[in-house]
mmCIF file of C-alpha atoms in Angstrom:
data_model
loop_
_atom_site.group_PDB
_atom_site.id
_atom_site.type_symbol
_atom_site.label_atom_id
_atom_site.label_comp_id
_atom_site.label_asym_id
_atom_site.label_seq_id
_atom_site.Cartn_x
_atom_site.Cartn_y
_atom_site.Cartn_z
ATOM 1 C CA ALA U 17 -98.229 -142.087 -48.967
ATOM 2 C CA GLN U 18 -99.295 -138.110 -50.191
ATOM 3 C CA SER U 19 -99.486 -137.498 -54.201
ATOM 4 C CA VAL U 20 -100.030 -134.070 -55.324
ATOM 5 C CA THR U 21 -101.015 -133.060 -58.857
ATOM 6 C CA GLN U 22 -101.168 -129.566 -60.608
ATOM 7 C CA LEU U 23 -102.972 -129.882 -63.241
ATOM 8 C CA ASP U 24 -101.603 -127.118 -65.519
ATOM 9 C CA SER U 25 -97.750 -127.215 -66.729
ATOM 10 C CA GLN U 26 -97.935 -124.086 -68.492
ATOM 11 C CA VAL U 27 -99.907 -120.847 -68.231
ATOM 12 C CA PRO U 28 -99.489 -117.892 -70.153
ATOM 13 C CA VAL U 29 -101.031 -114.886 -68.935
ATOM 14 C CA PHE U 30 -100.962 -111.123 -69.623
ATOM 15 C CA GLU U 31 -99.843 -108.567 -67.282
ATOM 16 C CA GLU U 32 -102.740 -107.425 -64.925
ATOM 17 C CA ALA U 33 -104.857 -110.650 -65.779
ATOM 18 C CA PRO U 34 -106.204 -112.688 -62.941
ATOM 19 C CA VAL U 35 -104.336 -116.310 -62.893
ATOM 20 C CA GLU U 36 -105.323 -119.680 -61.433
ATOM 21 C CA LEU U 37 -103.407 -122.596 -60.628
ATOM 22 C CA ARG U 38 -104.710 -125.839 -60.045
ATOM 23 C CA CYS U 39 -103.587 -128.045 -57.168
ATOM 24 C CA ASN U 40 -105.228 -131.278 -55.810
ATOM 25 C CA TYR U 41 -103.697 -133.992 -53.405
ATOM 26 C CA SER U 42 -104.666 -137.579 -52.136
ATOM 27 C CA SER U 43 -103.455 -138.495 -48.536
ATOM 28 C CA SER U 44 -105.292 -140.604 -46.348
ATOM 29 C CA VAL U 45 -104.515 -138.604 -43.085
ATOM 30 C CA SER U 46 -104.362 -135.243 -42.473
ATOM 31 C CA VAL U 47 -102.046 -132.925 -44.279
ATOM 32 C CA TYR U 48 -100.505 -129.469 -44.325
ATOM 33 C CA LEU U 49 -100.380 -127.554 -47.953
ATOM 34 C CA PHE U 50 -98.151 -125.199 -49.232
ATOM 35 C CA TRP U 51 -97.492 -123.376 -52.479
ATOM 36 C CA TYR U 52 -93.472 -122.549 -52.918
ATOM 37 C CA VAL U 53 -92.361 -120.004 -55.797
ATOM 38 C CA GLN U 54 -89.229 -120.623 -58.127
ATOM 39 C CA TYR U 55 -87.868 -117.733 -59.899
ATOM 40 C CA PRO U 56 -85.313 -118.286 -62.453
ATOM 41 C CA ASN U 57 -82.033 -119.414 -61.181
ATOM 42 C CA GLN U 58 -82.985 -119.567 -57.736
ATOM 43 C CA GLY U 59 -84.163 -122.172 -54.880
ATOM 44 C CA LEU U 60 -87.970 -122.324 -53.709
ATOM 45 C CA GLN U 61 -89.250 -119.511 -51.863
ATOM 46 C CA LEU U 62 -92.593 -119.947 -49.604
ATOM 47 C CA LEU U 63 -95.067 -118.738 -50.560
ATOM 48 C CA LEU U 64 -98.073 -119.439 -48.549
ATOM 49 C CA LYS U 65 -99.055 -122.147 -46.622
ATOM 50 C CA TYR U 66 -102.454 -123.680 -45.002
ATOM 51 C CA LEU U 67 -101.947 -125.454 -41.376
ATOM 52 C CA SER U 68 -105.811 -125.092 -39.518
ATOM 53 C CA GLY U 69 -107.997 -122.503 -39.273
ATOM 54 C CA SER U 70 -109.744 -120.666 -41.917
ATOM 55 C CA THR U 71 -109.412 -122.092 -45.293
ATOM 56 C CA LEU U 72 -108.027 -119.158 -47.239
ATOM 57 C CA VAL U 73 -104.700 -118.262 -46.718
ATOM 58 C CA GLU U 74 -102.970 -115.030 -48.123
ATOM 59 C CA SER U 75 -99.252 -113.746 -48.944
ATOM 60 C CA ILE U 76 -98.216 -110.694 -48.855
ATOM 61 C CA ASN U 77 -97.786 -110.207 -52.711
ATOM 62 C CA GLY U 78 -101.415 -110.468 -53.386
ATOM 63 C CA PHE U 79 -101.607 -114.269 -54.088
ATOM 64 C CA GLU U 80 -104.170 -116.028 -52.115
ATOM 65 C CA ALA U 81 -105.468 -120.233 -51.457
ATOM 66 C CA GLU U 82 -108.290 -121.843 -50.354
ATOM 67 C CA PHE U 83 -108.344 -124.928 -48.795
ATOM 68 C CA ASN U 84 -111.202 -127.191 -49.580
ATOM 69 C CA LYS U 85 -111.333 -130.441 -47.904
ATOM 70 C CA SER U 86 -114.073 -132.201 -49.971
ATOM 71 C CA GLN U 87 -112.516 -131.414 -52.933
ATOM 72 C CA THR U 88 -109.215 -132.021 -51.592
ATOM 73 C CA SER U 89 -107.804 -129.042 -53.315
ATOM 74 C CA PHE U 90 -105.697 -126.078 -52.853
ATOM 75 C CA HIS U 91 -105.822 -123.606 -56.227
ATOM 76 C CA LEU U 92 -103.629 -120.550 -55.896
ATOM 77 C CA ARG U 93 -105.036 -117.186 -57.207
ATOM 78 C CA LYS U 94 -103.894 -113.648 -57.902
ATOM 79 C CA PRO U 95 -106.341 -111.436 -58.954
ATOM 80 C CA SER U 96 -103.821 -109.353 -61.315
ATOM 81 C CA VAL U 97 -100.316 -110.381 -62.356
ATOM 82 C CA HIS U 98 -96.912 -108.386 -62.971
ATOM 83 C CA ILE U 99 -94.043 -109.566 -65.038
ATOM 84 C CA SER U 100 -92.241 -110.351 -61.922
ATOM 85 C CA ASP U 101 -94.680 -112.833 -61.513
ATOM 86 C CA THR U 102 -92.916 -115.198 -64.012
ATOM 87 C CA ALA U 103 -91.618 -118.169 -61.949
ATOM 88 C CA GLU U 104 -92.183 -121.768 -61.562
ATOM 89 C CA TYR U 105 -94.847 -122.636 -58.866
ATOM 90 C CA PHE U 106 -95.205 -125.659 -56.684
ATOM 91 C CA CYS U 107 -97.729 -127.073 -55.208
ATOM 92 C CA ALA U 108 -96.417 -129.222 -52.036
ATOM 93 C CA VAL U 109 -98.352 -131.528 -49.240
ATOM 94 C CA ILE U 110 -96.738 -132.693 -45.659
ATOM 95 C CA ALA U 111 -98.929 -135.463 -43.523
ATOM 96 C CA VAL U 112 -99.000 -134.212 -40.528
ATOM 97 C CA ASN U 113 -97.353 -137.456 -39.272
ATOM 98 C CA ASP U 114 -94.516 -137.700 -41.567
ATOM 99 C CA TYR U 115 -92.956 -134.056 -41.745
ATOM 100 C CA LYS U 116 -91.669 -135.026 -45.686
ATOM 101 C CA LEU U 117 -92.764 -132.685 -48.703
ATOM 102 C CA SER U 118 -94.531 -134.239 -51.240
ATOM 103 C CA PHE U 119 -94.313 -131.905 -54.549
ATOM 104 C CA GLY U 120 -96.111 -131.567 -57.763
ATOM 105 C CA ALA U 121 -94.430 -131.035 -60.926
ATOM 106 C CA GLY U 122 -95.015 -127.594 -60.750
ATOM 107 C CA THR U 123 -96.575 -124.788 -62.814
ATOM 108 C CA THR U 124 -94.610 -122.311 -65.032
ATOM 109 C CA VAL U 125 -96.398 -119.659 -65.442
ATOM 110 C CA THR U 126 -95.330 -116.552 -67.922
ATOM 111 C CA VAL U 127 -96.933 -112.976 -67.708
ATOM 112 C CA ARG U 128 -96.802 -111.384 -71.364
ATOM 113 C CA ALA U 129 -96.890 -107.417 -71.476
ATOM 114 C CA GLU G 13 -79.128 -113.446 -41.146
ATOM 115 C CA ALA G 14 -78.033 -115.486 -43.619
ATOM 116 C CA GLY G 15 -80.202 -118.064 -45.278
ATOM 117 C CA VAL G 16 -79.590 -121.844 -46.429
ATOM 118 C CA THR G 17 -76.223 -121.831 -48.359
ATOM 119 C CA GLN G 18 -75.073 -124.271 -50.575
ATOM 120 C CA SER G 19 -72.058 -125.268 -51.835
ATOM 121 C CA PRO G 20 -70.702 -125.210 -54.898
ATOM 122 C CA THR G 21 -73.422 -123.835 -56.839
ATOM 123 C CA HIS G 22 -72.451 -125.770 -60.090
ATOM 124 C CA LEU G 23 -70.607 -129.310 -60.350
ATOM 125 C CA ILE G 24 -69.000 -131.078 -63.500
ATOM 126 C CA LYS G 25 -68.937 -134.804 -62.774
ATOM 127 C CA THR G 26 -67.862 -138.077 -64.881
ATOM 128 C CA ARG G 27 -69.686 -140.961 -64.336
ATOM 129 C CA GLY G 28 -68.866 -143.074 -62.256
ATOM 130 C CA GLN G 29 -67.630 -140.862 -60.080
ATOM 131 C CA GLN G 30 -68.070 -139.732 -56.477
ATOM 132 C CA VAL G 31 -69.457 -136.274 -55.430
ATOM 133 C CA THR G 32 -70.074 -134.322 -51.928
ATOM 134 C CA LEU G 33 -72.613 -131.264 -51.484
ATOM 135 C CA ARG G 34 -72.572 -129.159 -48.967
ATOM 136 C CA CYS G 35 -75.280 -127.492 -47.156
ATOM 137 C CA SER G 36 -75.393 -125.001 -44.035
ATOM 138 C CA PRO G 37 -78.396 -124.025 -42.845
ATOM 139 C CA ILE G 38 -80.172 -121.076 -41.160
ATOM 140 C CA SER G 39 -78.545 -120.240 -37.533
ATOM 141 C CA GLY G 40 -80.757 -121.951 -35.649
ATOM 142 C CA HIS G 41 -82.847 -124.604 -37.576
ATOM 143 C CA THR G 42 -82.019 -127.726 -36.471
ATOM 144 C CA SER G 43 -83.485 -129.818 -39.466
ATOM 145 C CA VAL G 44 -81.857 -129.893 -42.991
ATOM 146 C CA TYR G 45 -84.060 -131.706 -45.637
ATOM 147 C CA TRP G 46 -82.366 -132.462 -49.179
ATOM 148 C CA TYR G 47 -84.537 -132.608 -52.423
ATOM 149 C CA GLN G 48 -83.745 -133.000 -55.881
ATOM 150 C CA GLN G 49 -85.032 -131.671 -59.036
ATOM 151 C CA ALA G 50 -84.534 -133.325 -61.772
ATOM 152 C CA LEU G 51 -85.502 -132.420 -65.619
ATOM 153 C CA GLY G 52 -89.077 -133.536 -66.083
ATOM 154 C CA LEU G 53 -89.127 -135.521 -62.697
ATOM 155 C CA GLY G 54 -90.003 -132.809 -60.314
ATOM 156 C CA LEU G 55 -89.402 -132.659 -57.018
ATOM 157 C CA GLN G 56 -88.226 -135.853 -55.008
ATOM 158 C CA PHE G 57 -87.396 -135.993 -51.157
ATOM 159 C CA LEU G 58 -84.003 -137.382 -50.752
ATOM 160 C CA LEU G 59 -83.444 -137.282 -46.926
ATOM 161 C CA TRP G 60 -84.241 -135.500 -43.776
ATOM 162 C CA TYR G 61 -81.819 -135.044 -40.888
ATOM 163 C CA ASP G 62 -82.511 -133.999 -37.549
ATOM 164 C CA GLU G 63 -80.405 -133.442 -34.693
ATOM 165 C CA GLY G 64 -77.496 -135.573 -36.239
ATOM 166 C CA GLU G 65 -79.425 -138.149 -37.147
ATOM 167 C CA GLU G 66 -80.853 -139.361 -40.292
ATOM 168 C CA ARG G 67 -84.882 -139.310 -39.764
ATOM 169 C CA ASN G 68 -86.516 -139.979 -43.050
ATOM 170 C CA ARG G 69 -85.419 -141.461 -46.629
ATOM 171 C CA GLY G 70 -86.619 -140.727 -49.649
ATOM 172 C CA ASN G 71 -86.818 -143.353 -52.644
ATOM 173 C CA PHE G 72 -83.315 -143.325 -53.704
ATOM 174 C CA PRO G 73 -80.637 -146.181 -54.178
ATOM 175 C CA PRO G 74 -78.091 -146.578 -51.163
ATOM 176 C CA ARG G 75 -75.312 -144.815 -53.488
ATOM 177 C CA PHE G 76 -77.258 -141.267 -52.345
ATOM 178 C CA SER G 77 -76.474 -140.657 -48.094
ATOM 179 C CA GLY G 78 -75.451 -138.267 -46.506
ATOM 180 C CA ARG G 79 -74.863 -137.060 -42.687
ATOM 181 C CA GLN G 80 -75.101 -133.927 -40.503
ATOM 182 C CA PHE G 81 -72.635 -132.494 -38.277
ATOM 183 C CA PRO G 82 -72.952 -131.388 -34.971
ATOM 184 C CA ASN G 83 -73.261 -127.651 -36.205
ATOM 185 C CA TYR G 84 -76.229 -129.019 -38.004
ATOM 186 C CA SER G 85 -74.872 -128.443 -41.346
ATOM 187 C CA SER G 86 -75.015 -131.406 -43.582
ATOM 188 C CA GLU G 87 -73.653 -132.992 -46.466
ATOM 189 C CA LEU G 88 -75.021 -135.307 -49.183
ATOM 190 C CA ASN G 89 -72.221 -137.963 -51.185
ATOM 191 C CA VAL G 90 -73.433 -139.780 -54.336
ATOM 192 C CA ASN G 91 -71.446 -142.546 -55.336
ATOM 193 C CA ALA G 92 -70.555 -143.933 -58.432
ATOM 194 C CA LEU G 93 -72.864 -141.335 -60.594
ATOM 195 C CA GLU G 94 -74.890 -142.105 -63.155
ATOM 196 C CA LEU G 95 -75.811 -139.703 -65.867
ATOM 197 C CA GLU G 96 -79.680 -139.523 -64.699
ATOM 198 C CA ASP G 97 -78.406 -137.958 -61.307
ATOM 199 C CA SER G 98 -77.877 -134.824 -63.355
ATOM 200 C CA ALA G 99 -80.307 -132.110 -61.536
ATOM 201 C CA LEU G 100 -80.197 -129.360 -58.952
ATOM 202 C CA TYR G 101 -80.284 -130.595 -55.525
ATOM 203 C CA LEU G 102 -81.880 -128.426 -53.329
ATOM 204 C CA CYS G 103 -80.895 -128.238 -49.478
ATOM 205 C CA ALA G 104 -83.949 -126.628 -47.013
ATOM 206 C CA SER G 105 -83.913 -125.932 -43.515
ATOM 207 C CA SER G 106 -86.585 -125.715 -40.831
ATOM 208 C CA LEU G 107 -86.922 -124.768 -37.199
ATOM 209 C CA GLU G 108 -87.828 -127.647 -35.727
ATOM 210 C CA PRO G 109 -89.068 -131.216 -37.554
ATOM 211 C CA GLY G 110 -92.634 -130.779 -39.040
ATOM 212 C CA ASN G 111 -90.991 -128.283 -41.617
ATOM 213 C CA THR G 112 -94.093 -126.255 -41.437
ATOM 214 C CA GLU G 113 -91.961 -123.461 -43.020
ATOM 215 C CA ALA G 114 -88.959 -124.680 -44.605
ATOM 216 C CA PHE G 115 -86.465 -122.148 -46.396
ATOM 217 C CA PHE G 116 -84.623 -123.531 -49.460
ATOM 218 C CA GLY G 117 -81.150 -122.469 -50.549
ATOM 219 C CA GLN G 118 -80.021 -122.265 -54.233
ATOM 220 C CA GLY G 119 -79.014 -125.017 -55.093
ATOM 221 C CA THR G 120 -76.193 -127.700 -56.472
ATOM 222 C CA ARG G 121 -76.209 -127.759 -60.308
ATOM 223 C CA LEU G 122 -74.793 -131.326 -60.872
ATOM 224 C CA THR G 123 -73.901 -132.526 -64.326
ATOM 225 C CA VAL G 124 -72.984 -135.914 -65.357
ATOM 226 C CA VAL G 125 -70.970 -136.762 -68.201
#
């Protein structure tokens, strides 16, 4: 079975400051890794994913995440946040042989002016 | 093109009642997934359907069940509702098994009183 730990439940940050959301996973088999974002009163949207290849993956709105196999981590970063980035962020994994998403508990990011 | 649609958006039921939630996947998507997002418990995998068959099931009691129709839409049924079933129920669809890009609906907010 896989498990995901998001180390921070709440992250307050000022506008234009950098942010890092930490995610660690455990699995006995190879996994695919994902970050989803949930804006208030909405469903989940895929932010970015790592399947294979380059360990650094980027989203279209400035987020990036780096897969670190030795540390079993997939931390999400953005160098400069906007008010509109206020949302809950979920890290998720799928075992390559399972096809079932396992989510972390989520990190609420609140961006203040 | 329409995204994943779920109905109803909100629902209030009494303990002991039964409820049916509905999900229409993105056109062409054959896999449908159901997740429960309960307060304090994060996102929990419920069920996965593909090509009309149940492929995987999360750690939920048998009173949680569902089905997928020939047009790939899906229903989630919950019998003998308990207060702890109050949650946001999210449906997701993907083009094929593997879920490497799952698209989520807005969810159905179920409140059990």
